[in-house]
Coordinates of C-alpha atoms and ligand atoms in Angstrom, one line a residue:
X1 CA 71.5 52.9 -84.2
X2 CA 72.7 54.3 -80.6
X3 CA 72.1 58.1 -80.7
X4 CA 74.0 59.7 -78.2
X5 CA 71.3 61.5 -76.7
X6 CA 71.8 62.7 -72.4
X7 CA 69.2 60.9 -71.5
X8 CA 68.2 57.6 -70.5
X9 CA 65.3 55.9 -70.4
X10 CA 64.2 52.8 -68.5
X11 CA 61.1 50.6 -68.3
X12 CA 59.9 47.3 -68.2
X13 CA 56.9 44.5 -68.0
X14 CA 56.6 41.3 -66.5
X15 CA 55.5 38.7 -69.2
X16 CA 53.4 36.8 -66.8
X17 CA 50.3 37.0 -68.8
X18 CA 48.0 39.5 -71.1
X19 CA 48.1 43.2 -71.1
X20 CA 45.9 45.0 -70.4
X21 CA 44.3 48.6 -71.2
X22 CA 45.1 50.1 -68.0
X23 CA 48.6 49.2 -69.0
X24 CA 48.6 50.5 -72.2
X25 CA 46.7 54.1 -71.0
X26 CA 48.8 53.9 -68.1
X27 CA 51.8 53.6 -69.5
X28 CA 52.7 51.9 -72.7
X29 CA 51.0 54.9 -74.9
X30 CA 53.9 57.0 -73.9
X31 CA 57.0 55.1 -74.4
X32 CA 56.9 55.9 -78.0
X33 CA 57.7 59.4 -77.5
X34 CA 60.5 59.0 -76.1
X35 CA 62.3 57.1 -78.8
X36 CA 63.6 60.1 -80.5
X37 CA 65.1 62.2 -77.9
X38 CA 66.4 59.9 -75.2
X39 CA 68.4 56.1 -75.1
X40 CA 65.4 54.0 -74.0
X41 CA 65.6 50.4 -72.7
X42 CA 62.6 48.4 -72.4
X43 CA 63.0 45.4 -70.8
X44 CA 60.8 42.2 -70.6
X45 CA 61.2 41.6 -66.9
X46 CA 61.0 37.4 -67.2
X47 CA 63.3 37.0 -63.9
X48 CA 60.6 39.0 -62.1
X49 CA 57.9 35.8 -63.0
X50 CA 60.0 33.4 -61.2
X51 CA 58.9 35.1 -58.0
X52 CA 55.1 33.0 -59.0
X53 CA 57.1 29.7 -58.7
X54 CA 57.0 28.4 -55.6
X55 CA 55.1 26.0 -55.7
X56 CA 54.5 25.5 -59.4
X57 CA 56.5 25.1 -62.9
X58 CA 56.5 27.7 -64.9
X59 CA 56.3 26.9 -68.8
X60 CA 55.0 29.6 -70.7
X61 CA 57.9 31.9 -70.4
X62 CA 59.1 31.4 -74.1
X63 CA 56.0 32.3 -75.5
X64 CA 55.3 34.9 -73.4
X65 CA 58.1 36.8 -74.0
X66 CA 57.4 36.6 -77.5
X67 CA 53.8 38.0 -76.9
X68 CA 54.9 40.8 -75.0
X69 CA 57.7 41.9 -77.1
X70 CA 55.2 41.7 -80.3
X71 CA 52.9 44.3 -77.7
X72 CA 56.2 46.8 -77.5
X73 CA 56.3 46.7 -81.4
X74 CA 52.6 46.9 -81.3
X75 CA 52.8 50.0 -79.2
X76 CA 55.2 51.6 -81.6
X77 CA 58.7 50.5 -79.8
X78 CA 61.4 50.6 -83.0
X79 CA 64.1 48.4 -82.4
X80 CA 66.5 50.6 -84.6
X81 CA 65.9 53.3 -82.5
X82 CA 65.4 51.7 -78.9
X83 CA 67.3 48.8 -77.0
X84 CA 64.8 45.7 -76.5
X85 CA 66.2 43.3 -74.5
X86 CA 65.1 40.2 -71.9
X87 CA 66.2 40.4 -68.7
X88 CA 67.9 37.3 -68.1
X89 CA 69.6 37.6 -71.0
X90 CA 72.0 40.5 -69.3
X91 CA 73.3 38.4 -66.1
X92 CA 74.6 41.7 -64.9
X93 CA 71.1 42.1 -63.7
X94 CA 71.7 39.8 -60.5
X95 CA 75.0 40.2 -59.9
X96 CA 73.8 44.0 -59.1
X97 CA 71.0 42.4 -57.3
X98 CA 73.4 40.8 -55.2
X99 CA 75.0 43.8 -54.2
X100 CA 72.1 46.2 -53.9
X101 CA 70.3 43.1 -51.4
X102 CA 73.0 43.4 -49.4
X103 CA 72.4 46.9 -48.8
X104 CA 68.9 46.8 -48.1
X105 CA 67.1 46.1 -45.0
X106 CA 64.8 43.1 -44.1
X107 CA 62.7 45.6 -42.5
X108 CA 62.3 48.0 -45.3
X109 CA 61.6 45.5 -47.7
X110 CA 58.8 43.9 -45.7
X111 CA 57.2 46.4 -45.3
X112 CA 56.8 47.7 -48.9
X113 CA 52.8 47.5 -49.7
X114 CA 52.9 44.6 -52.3
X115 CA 54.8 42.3 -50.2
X116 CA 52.7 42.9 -47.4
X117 CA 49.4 42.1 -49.7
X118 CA 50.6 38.8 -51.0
X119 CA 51.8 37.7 -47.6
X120 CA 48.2 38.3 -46.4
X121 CA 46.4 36.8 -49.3
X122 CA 48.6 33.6 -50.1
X123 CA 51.5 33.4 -47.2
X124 CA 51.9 29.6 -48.8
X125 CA 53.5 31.3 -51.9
X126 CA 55.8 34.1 -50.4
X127 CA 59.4 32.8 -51.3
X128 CA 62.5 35.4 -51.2
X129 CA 62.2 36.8 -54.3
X130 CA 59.0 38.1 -53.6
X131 CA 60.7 40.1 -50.5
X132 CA 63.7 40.8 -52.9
X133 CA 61.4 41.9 -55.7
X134 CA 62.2 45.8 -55.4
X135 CA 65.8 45.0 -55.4
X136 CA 65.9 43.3 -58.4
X137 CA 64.4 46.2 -60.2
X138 CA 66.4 48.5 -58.5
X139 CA 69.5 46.9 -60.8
X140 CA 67.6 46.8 -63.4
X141 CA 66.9 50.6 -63.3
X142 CA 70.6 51.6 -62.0
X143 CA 72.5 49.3 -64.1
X144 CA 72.3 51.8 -66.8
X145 CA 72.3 55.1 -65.3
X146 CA 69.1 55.5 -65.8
X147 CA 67.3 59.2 -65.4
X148 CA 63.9 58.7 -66.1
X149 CA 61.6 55.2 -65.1
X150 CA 58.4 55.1 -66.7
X151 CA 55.8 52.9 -64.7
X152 CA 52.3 52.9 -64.1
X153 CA 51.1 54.1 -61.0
X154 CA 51.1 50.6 -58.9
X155 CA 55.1 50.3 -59.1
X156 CA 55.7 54.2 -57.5
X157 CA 56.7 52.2 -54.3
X158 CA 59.2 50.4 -56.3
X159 CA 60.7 53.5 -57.4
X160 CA 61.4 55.0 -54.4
X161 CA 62.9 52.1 -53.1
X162 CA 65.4 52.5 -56.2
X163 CA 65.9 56.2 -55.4
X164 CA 66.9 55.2 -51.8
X165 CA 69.0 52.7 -52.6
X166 CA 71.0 54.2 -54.8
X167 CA 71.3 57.3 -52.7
X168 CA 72.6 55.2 -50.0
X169 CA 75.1 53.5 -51.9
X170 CA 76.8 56.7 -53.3
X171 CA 77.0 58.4 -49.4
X172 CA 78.6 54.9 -48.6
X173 CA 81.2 54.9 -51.3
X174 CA 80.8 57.2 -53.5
X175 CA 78.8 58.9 -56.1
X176 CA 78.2 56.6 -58.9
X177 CA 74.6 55.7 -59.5
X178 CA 72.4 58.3 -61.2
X179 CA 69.1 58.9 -59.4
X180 CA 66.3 58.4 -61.7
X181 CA 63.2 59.9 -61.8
X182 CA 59.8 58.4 -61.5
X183 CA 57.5 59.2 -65.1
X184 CA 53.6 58.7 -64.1
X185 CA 51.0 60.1 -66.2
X186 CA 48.1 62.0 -64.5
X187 CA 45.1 60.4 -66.2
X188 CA 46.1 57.0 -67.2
X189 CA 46.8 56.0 -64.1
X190 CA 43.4 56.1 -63.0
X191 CA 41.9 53.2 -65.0
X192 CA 39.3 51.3 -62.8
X193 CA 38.0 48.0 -62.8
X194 CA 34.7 48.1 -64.9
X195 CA 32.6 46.0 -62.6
X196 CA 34.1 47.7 -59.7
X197 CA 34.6 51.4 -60.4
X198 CA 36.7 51.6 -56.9
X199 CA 39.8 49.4 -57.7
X200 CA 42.2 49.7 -60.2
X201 CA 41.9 47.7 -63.9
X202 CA 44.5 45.0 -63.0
X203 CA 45.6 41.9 -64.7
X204 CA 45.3 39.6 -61.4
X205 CA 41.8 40.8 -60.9
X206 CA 40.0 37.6 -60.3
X207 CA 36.7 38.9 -62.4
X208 CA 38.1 39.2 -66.3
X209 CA 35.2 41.3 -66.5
X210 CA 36.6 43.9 -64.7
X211 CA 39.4 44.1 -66.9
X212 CA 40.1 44.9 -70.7
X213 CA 42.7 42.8 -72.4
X214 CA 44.6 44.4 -75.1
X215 CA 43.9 40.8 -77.1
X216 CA 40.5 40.1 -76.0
X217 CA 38.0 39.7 -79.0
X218 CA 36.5 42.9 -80.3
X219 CA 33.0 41.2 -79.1
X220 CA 34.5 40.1 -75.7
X221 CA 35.5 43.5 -75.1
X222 CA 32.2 45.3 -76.5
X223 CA 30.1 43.6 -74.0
X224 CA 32.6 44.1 -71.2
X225 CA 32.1 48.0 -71.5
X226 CA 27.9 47.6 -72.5
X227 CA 27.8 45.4 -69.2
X228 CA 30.4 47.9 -66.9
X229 CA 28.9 49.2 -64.2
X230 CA 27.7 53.1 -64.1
X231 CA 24.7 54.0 -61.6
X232 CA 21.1 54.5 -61.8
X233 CA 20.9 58.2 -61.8
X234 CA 17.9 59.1 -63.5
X235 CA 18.0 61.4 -65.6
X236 CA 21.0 59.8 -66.7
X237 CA 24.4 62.2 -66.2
X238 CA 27.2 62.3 -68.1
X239 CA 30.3 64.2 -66.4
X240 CA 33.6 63.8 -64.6
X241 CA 33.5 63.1 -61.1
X242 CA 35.5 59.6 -59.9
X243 CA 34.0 60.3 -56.1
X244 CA 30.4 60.4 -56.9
X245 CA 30.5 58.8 -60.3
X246 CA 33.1 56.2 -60.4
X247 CA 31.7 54.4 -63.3
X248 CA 30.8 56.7 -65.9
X249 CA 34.1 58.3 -65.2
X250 CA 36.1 55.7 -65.5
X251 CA 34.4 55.3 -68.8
X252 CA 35.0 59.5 -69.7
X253 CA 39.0 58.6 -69.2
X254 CA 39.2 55.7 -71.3
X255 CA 37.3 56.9 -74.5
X256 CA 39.2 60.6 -73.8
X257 CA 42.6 59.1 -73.6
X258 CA 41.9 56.5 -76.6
X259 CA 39.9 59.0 -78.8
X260 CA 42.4 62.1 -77.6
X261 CA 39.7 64.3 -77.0
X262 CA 39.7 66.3 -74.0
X263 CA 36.9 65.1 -71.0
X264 CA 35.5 68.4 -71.5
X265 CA 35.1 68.1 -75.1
X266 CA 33.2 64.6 -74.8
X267 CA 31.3 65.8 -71.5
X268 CA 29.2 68.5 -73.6
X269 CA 29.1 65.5 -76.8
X270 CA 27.7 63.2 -73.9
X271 CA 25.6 65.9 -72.6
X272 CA 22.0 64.2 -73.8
X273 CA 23.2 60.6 -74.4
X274 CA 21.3 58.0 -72.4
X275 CA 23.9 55.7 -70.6
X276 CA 23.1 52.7 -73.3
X277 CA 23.9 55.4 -75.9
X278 CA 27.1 56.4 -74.4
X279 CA 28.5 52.8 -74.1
X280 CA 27.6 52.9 -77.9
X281 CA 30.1 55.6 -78.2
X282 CA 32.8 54.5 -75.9
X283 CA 32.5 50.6 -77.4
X284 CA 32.9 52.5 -80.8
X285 CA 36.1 54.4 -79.9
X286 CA 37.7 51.5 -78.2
X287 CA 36.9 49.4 -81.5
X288 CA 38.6 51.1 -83.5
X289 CA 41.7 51.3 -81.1
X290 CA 41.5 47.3 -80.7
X291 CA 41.1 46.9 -84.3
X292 CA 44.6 48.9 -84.9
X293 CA 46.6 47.5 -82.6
X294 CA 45.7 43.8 -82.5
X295 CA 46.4 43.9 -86.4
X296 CA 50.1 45.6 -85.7
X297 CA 50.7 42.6 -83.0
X298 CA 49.7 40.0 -85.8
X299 CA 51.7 40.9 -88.1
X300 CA 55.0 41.1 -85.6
X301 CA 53.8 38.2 -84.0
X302 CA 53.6 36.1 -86.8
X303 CA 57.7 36.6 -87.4
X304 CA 59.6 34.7 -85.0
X305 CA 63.0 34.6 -86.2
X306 CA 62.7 38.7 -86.6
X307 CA 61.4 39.1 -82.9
X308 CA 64.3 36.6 -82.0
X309 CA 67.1 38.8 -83.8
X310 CA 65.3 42.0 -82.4
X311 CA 66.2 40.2 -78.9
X312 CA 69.5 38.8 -79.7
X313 CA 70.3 42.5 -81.3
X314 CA 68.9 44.7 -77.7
X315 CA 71.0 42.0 -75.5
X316 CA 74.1 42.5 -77.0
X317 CA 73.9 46.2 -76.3
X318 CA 72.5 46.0 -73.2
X319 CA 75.2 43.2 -72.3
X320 CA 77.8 45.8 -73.5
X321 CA 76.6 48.7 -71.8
X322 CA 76.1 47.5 -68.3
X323 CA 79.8 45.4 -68.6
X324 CA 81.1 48.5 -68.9
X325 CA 79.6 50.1 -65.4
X326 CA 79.6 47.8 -63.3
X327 CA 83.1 47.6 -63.8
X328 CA 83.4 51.3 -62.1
X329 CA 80.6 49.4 -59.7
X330 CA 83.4 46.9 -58.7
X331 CA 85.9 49.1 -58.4
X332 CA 83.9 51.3 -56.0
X333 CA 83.2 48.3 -53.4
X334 CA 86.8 46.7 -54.4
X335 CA 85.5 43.4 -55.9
Ligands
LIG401 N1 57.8 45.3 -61.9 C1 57.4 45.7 -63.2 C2 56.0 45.2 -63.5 O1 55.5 44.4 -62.9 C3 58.3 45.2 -64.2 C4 59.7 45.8 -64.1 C5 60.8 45.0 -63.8 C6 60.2 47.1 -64.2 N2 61.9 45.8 -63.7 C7 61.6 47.1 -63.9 C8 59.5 48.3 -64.5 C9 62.3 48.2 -64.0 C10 60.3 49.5 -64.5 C11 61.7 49.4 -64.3 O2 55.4 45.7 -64.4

């Protein structure tokens, strides 16, 4: 199964709760492609959910994970081609951690912007992790000399932190950690809220009508997009402008990235469509993308004991791997 392909590929989800479709456009779509030419890990980040439990128990990891892995497979992830893998199930992941926290500073990690929001918005619930958070990804990424991360746009922060701290580490002893680089995509990384145009689709938005949820009901999700917000421009206009029409925009990205026609293209189909009549078309493209995939997570859903061997298969190569550098790792800092 392991090609011997130069490059390696790194990426990974939290499974604290449902994709969404500014995940998927954002960055699941792509990970695919890069099965056949690259060694790819994708990760299901569970440590990272911990950082929620402060101040309450946590029981829907198990599950979870199993949802989320049924999503990769869902999304096209082979497991013969592609290393699956849960992150607690590689404990090299923290003892990295351990050694990368050591060489980061309080300062630097306070200030990175997601820290700073959640102490602001719930300072009850900021525990260490949270201000480790970055660090903790940083070993995932370098663990397994990663060149290439691929992320959605709200973890770029997250990636320069790993680019820094690995760059610090080889001038103190040594070149040993590859710096990766940071894969964003241009367009999918500019999926808005659909009540609010102005911020990002996200799954902690507190209105779930702002958001699209790769398992929501075919009817849940219909009315979400007839209901979206556009404007009241009248004559109605259809075209491509996020400053001065946010909403209809928003709605131009989502059924050109899902129907893989360009914006121009469906700008001159749009051209005479009332807005009703172009929800109608946008409702139908994103139908018959919900319809596809949901039926591909069923049916690997439904199959515990093969997602559990697809797990057991990507930690025992992912367990193997990493043994194998961090033992240069030690031997660098002469532990
Ligand atoms: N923080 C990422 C998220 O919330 C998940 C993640 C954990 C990750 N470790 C990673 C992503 C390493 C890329 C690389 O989605």
């Amino acid at each position: 199964m392991q090609n011997s392909f130069k490059n390696v590929i790194f990426t990974g989800i939290q499974p604290s709760g449902m994709l969404t479709l500014g995940n998927y456009l954002g960055t699941m779509q792509y990970w695919r492609n890069f099965q056949n030419f690259s060694k790819c890990y994708f990760c299901i980040a569970d440590l990272h959910v911990l950082t929620n439990c402060l101040t309450k128990k946590i029981n829907f990891l198990k599950n979870s994970i199993l949802d989320t892995l049924s999503w990769y497979l869902a999304c096209g992830i082979n497991p013969e081609k592609s290393i699956i893998f849960v992150q607690s199930d590689v404990v090299l992941h923290t003892q990295l951690y351990w050694i990368l926290g050591c060489m980061s500073s309080f300062g630097e990690l306070s200030r990175m912007t997601q820290f700073k929001s959640k102490l602001l918005l719930q300072p009850k619930n900021v525990n260490l992790g949270l201000l480790n958070y970055p660090v903790l990804m940083a070993s995932d990424i370098l663990l397994y000399q990663t060149n290439l991360v691929l992320v959605g746009e709200d973890q770029k922060q997250h990636l320069e932190f790993t680019q820094k701290i690995a760059k610090r580490f080889n001038k103190i002893y040594g070149k040993i950690f590859v710096i990766p680089k940071i894969f964003i995509p241009n367009l999918g990384k500019k999926i808005m809220g659909l009540q609010n145009p102005l911020l990002k689709m996200s799954k902690t938005n507190k209105n779930v009508n702002n958001v699209i949820f790769l398992s929501d009901s075919i009817e849940v999700a219909l009315l979400k997009i007839k209901n979206s917000v556009t404007d009241s421009d009248t004559p109605p206009q259809i075209f491509y402008n996020p400053s001065i029409k946010p909403g209809i925009s928003n709605l131009l990205i989502i059924a050109s990235l899902l129907s893989k026609n360009s914006i121009s293209v469906l700008e001159k189909k749009f051209k005479n469509y009332t807005y009703q009549q172009f929800k109608e078309s946008v409702s139908e493209i994103l139908k018959k993308f919900l319809i596809r995939i949901q039926k591909l997570y069923f049916f690997y859903r439904k199959n515990e004991s093969k997602l559990y061997k697809i797990l057991e298969k990507g930690s025992y190569i992912a367990n193997l791997n990493s043994q194998k550098f961090f033992k240069k790792i030690r031997k660098k800092i002469n532990i």
